[in-house]
Amino acid sequence: MSVLLTGASGFIAAVILDELVKKKYKIVATVRNQDKADWINKLYPNADISISIVSEIADEGAFDQTFKDHPDIEYVLHTASPFYYDHSDPEKEILGPAINGTVGILHTIKKYGPNVRHVVVTSSFVSMLNSYTWPARELYTENSWNPITYEDSLKPQNTYFGSKKFAEKALWEFMDQHKPSFTASTVNPSLVLGPGLHKVDSAEAINTSNKPIYNALHVTEEASQNLRGTVLPFVNVKDVAAAHVMAIENPEVAAGKRWLLNSGNYDDQLLLDTIHKVVPELKGKIPIGKPYSANEIKELEQTKGHLIDTSAVQKQTGIKFIGLEQTVADAVKFFQKLDEQWGTSV
Ligand code: NAP
C-alpha cells in the first residue's frame, strides 16, 4: 500500500516527502517534469519512491495514469496548486488548476483508486479569512469561510485566495454529493515559513511565502527603514508537513476536519529583529532597520496580531507549533546554503 503525494517538488511537499521517506512509506510522487523527478531520485536514492509525471493538474484525467499504474494507493496528499500573485490569466493559471486539479483527482480516485482510504487536500488559511476586511483583526476558527465571490477572485490580488476557497469548497461538495468510500480532510496553514528541501535555482524562484525571510537577509539600508508594516500570521513548514502525515496516520481523527495551523504573527521588521537575535554573526553585515522594543512587540501583538484560534487542531493532534525564532534560525541556514551556491552570500 502506498501514499500519493502530488506536487512533490514544491516547498511544503518536499518537507512532507522527507518525513514520509524517514518513516519508510512506499511513496508515489507526482512532479511536472523529468528534471524534478531526477532531483528527487538523486536526493533519495534508496527510498521506495515511484515518480509519476503530471505536467498540468488542470487537464482532464490528469491523474488517471498515476492511479492506473499504482492501484495500491491507500492515502492521498494533494498539495499541488499554484501559489503566486504575478499571473496574467487568473482562471487559466490559478483558479483552473486549483479547482479542477482538486475535483479531477477526486473523480480519478473514485474511478481508479479502489484502495484509497483517506484524502488530505492542502487548503489554506486564506480559504478561511475574510478577503473583504483583511487585514483587520477578526477571530478565525476552523469553521470560518472566506466570503470572497468567484467574480471578485478574478481581481489579481484576490485570485490566489479565491483559488484556495473554491478548491476546498469543491472538495467538501464532492464528498457530500458522491459519498465516496474514502474520507477526506484539509490542512489550512497560514503563511508557511522555514527551511526547504526542494530545488531552488535562483532567488526569483524562492517560493512565495518564504521570500520575506530571504528579502530580510538582503535588505538595503534604505529599504530597512520601512519594514514596520503589515502583520501576517505564520506557521513552520515542519509543522505543516507533520500535520499532513498525522492525517493519514489518524484518518478517523482527521476525517471531515479542517486543520487550521498557525504559530504566531510577524512583520518584516520583526523578521529582521529575529534574524539578528538568532544569527548574531550577521551583526554588521545586514542592516538593523528600526528595531522593536520589547514593549512595542507586545503592543504589536495586542493591536495587530491576528486572532486565529487553533485550539481544535491542538486538541485533536497534540501539535505544539514551532515559534518564530526557531523558524527563522532554520530558514536562514537554508538560505545561507543557497546564497553560497549562487555566490550571493551577505
Ligand atoms: P510551491 O512550492 O509553489 O508548490 C506548489 C506545487 O504545486 C509545485 O510542485 C508546483 O509545481 C505544483 N503545481 C502548481 N501548479 C501546477 C499545475 N498547474 N500543474 C501541476 N503542478 C502544479 O508552493 P507551496 O508553498 O509549497 O504550496 C503547496 C500547497 O500549499 C499549495 O496547495 C498552496 O496553496 C498551499 N499553501 C501554501 C502556503 C504557503 O504559505 N506556502 C500556505 C497555505 C497553503 P512547479 O513548481 O513545478 O510549478
Tab-separated table of N, CA and C in Angstrom, residues 124-141 144-149 152 157-158 161-162 165 258 306-308:
chain	number	residue	atom	x	y	z
A	124	SER	N	-5.835	26.191	2.795
A	124	SER	CA	-5.064	27.328	3.307
A	124	SER	C	-5.905	28.137	4.285
A	125	PHE	N	-5.232	28.886	5.108
A	125	PHE	CA	-5.928	29.865	5.957
A	125	PHE	C	-6.651	30.892	5.090
A	126	VAL	N	-6.152	31.121	3.857
A	126	VAL	CA	-6.810	32.128	3.015
A	126	VAL	C	-8.207	31.684	2.579
A	127	SER	N	-8.516	30.402	2.702
A	127	SER	CA	-9.891	29.994	2.403
A	127	SER	C	-10.791	30.244	3.620
A	128	MET	N	-10.192	30.695	4.718
A	128	MET	CA	-10.953	30.976	5.945
A	128	MET	C	-11.043	32.471	6.254
A	129	LEU	N	-9.996	33.232	5.905
A	129	LEU	CA	-10.001	34.653	6.269
A	129	LEU	C	-11.019	35.412	5.410
A	130	ASN	N	-11.312	36.634	5.831
A	130	ASN	CA	-12.266	37.452	5.092
A	130	ASN	C	-11.510	38.413	4.173
A	131	SER	N	-11.508	38.104	2.878
A	131	SER	CA	-10.757	38.925	1.920
A	131	SER	C	-11.245	40.370	1.894
A	132	TYR	N	-12.517	40.574	2.252
A	132	TYR	CA	-13.079	41.932	2.163
A	132	TYR	C	-12.664	42.821	3.329
A	133	THR	N	-12.247	42.213	4.449
A	133	THR	CA	-11.882	43.039	5.619
A	133	THR	C	-10.404	42.876	5.988
A	134	TRP	N	-9.759	41.836	5.470
A	134	TRP	CA	-8.354	41.564	5.769
A	134	TRP	C	-7.492	42.783	5.464
A	135	PRO	N	-6.517	43.208	6.283
A	135	PRO	CA	-6.000	42.517	7.470
A	135	PRO	C	-6.601	42.998	8.796
A	136	ALA	N	-7.865	43.475	8.773
A	136	ALA	CA	-8.482	43.865	10.045
A	136	ALA	C	-8.528	42.646	10.977
A	137	ARG	N	-8.490	42.910	12.259
A	137	ARG	CA	-8.468	41.794	13.226
A	137	ARG	C	-9.867	41.209	13.378
A	138	GLU	N	-9.974	39.918	13.115
A	138	GLU	CA	-11.243	39.210	13.324
A	138	GLU	C	-10.873	37.854	13.880
A	139	LEU	N	-11.781	37.273	14.582
A	139	LEU	CA	-11.482	35.946	15.129
A	139	LEU	C	-11.753	34.883	14.065
A	140	TYR	N	-10.743	34.066	13.802
A	140	TYR	CA	-10.908	32.984	12.829
A	140	TYR	C	-10.779	31.630	13.515
A	141	THR	N	-11.626	30.706	13.076
A	141	THR	CA	-11.553	29.335	13.597
A	141	THR	C	-11.653	28.378	12.418
A	144	SER	N	-14.486	29.042	9.937
A	144	SER	CA	-14.582	30.270	9.139
A	144	SER	C	-14.443	29.959	7.645
A	145	TRP	N	-15.163	30.728	6.838
A	145	TRP	CA	-15.040	30.628	5.376
A	145	TRP	C	-14.852	32.010	4.781
A	146	ASN	N	-13.949	32.139	3.855
A	146	ASN	CA	-13.740	33.394	3.140
A	146	ASN	C	-15.000	33.700	2.304
A	147	PRO	N	-15.627	34.867	2.495
A	147	PRO	CA	-16.849	35.172	1.734
A	147	PRO	C	-16.580	35.614	0.285
A	148	ILE	N	-15.316	35.597	-0.145
A	148	ILE	CA	-14.975	36.079	-1.490
A	148	ILE	C	-15.818	35.367	-2.558
A	149	THR	N	-16.317	36.145	-3.539
A	149	THR	CA	-17.099	35.547	-4.633
A	149	THR	C	-16.136	35.127	-5.752
A	152	ASP	N	-15.150	38.214	-7.793
A	152	ASP	CA	-14.104	39.035	-7.165
A	152	ASP	C	-12.743	38.327	-7.163
A	157	GLN	N	-5.358	40.583	-6.998
A	157	GLN	CA	-4.962	40.488	-5.588
A	157	GLN	C	-5.778	39.438	-4.834
A	158	ASN	N	-6.936	39.039	-5.412
A	158	ASN	CA	-7.806	38.069	-4.727
A	158	ASN	C	-7.678	36.660	-5.276
A	161	PHE	N	-6.393	33.688	-3.172
A	161	PHE	CA	-7.295	33.435	-2.038
A	161	PHE	C	-8.544	32.686	-2.529
A	162	GLY	N	-9.119	33.201	-3.646
A	162	GLY	CA	-10.310	32.558	-4.200
A	162	GLY	C	-10.019	31.137	-4.660
A	165	LYS	N	-10.159	28.900	-1.677
A	165	LYS	CA	-11.515	28.764	-1.145
A	165	LYS	C	-12.353	27.835	-2.041
A	258	ARG	N	-10.987	20.393	9.204
A	258	ARG	CA	-10.141	21.416	8.560
A	258	ARG	C	-9.115	21.790	9.617
A	306	HIS	N	-3.034	38.711	14.451
A	306	HIS	CA	-4.299	38.097	14.022
A	306	HIS	C	-4.805	37.111	15.062
A	307	LEU	N	-6.122	37.059	15.189
A	307	LEU	CA	-6.754	36.214	16.200
A	307	LEU	C	-7.157	34.897	15.537
A	308	ILE	N	-6.268	33.945	15.619
A	308	ILE	CA	-6.517	32.676	14.932
A	308	ILE	C	-6.562	31.571	15.986
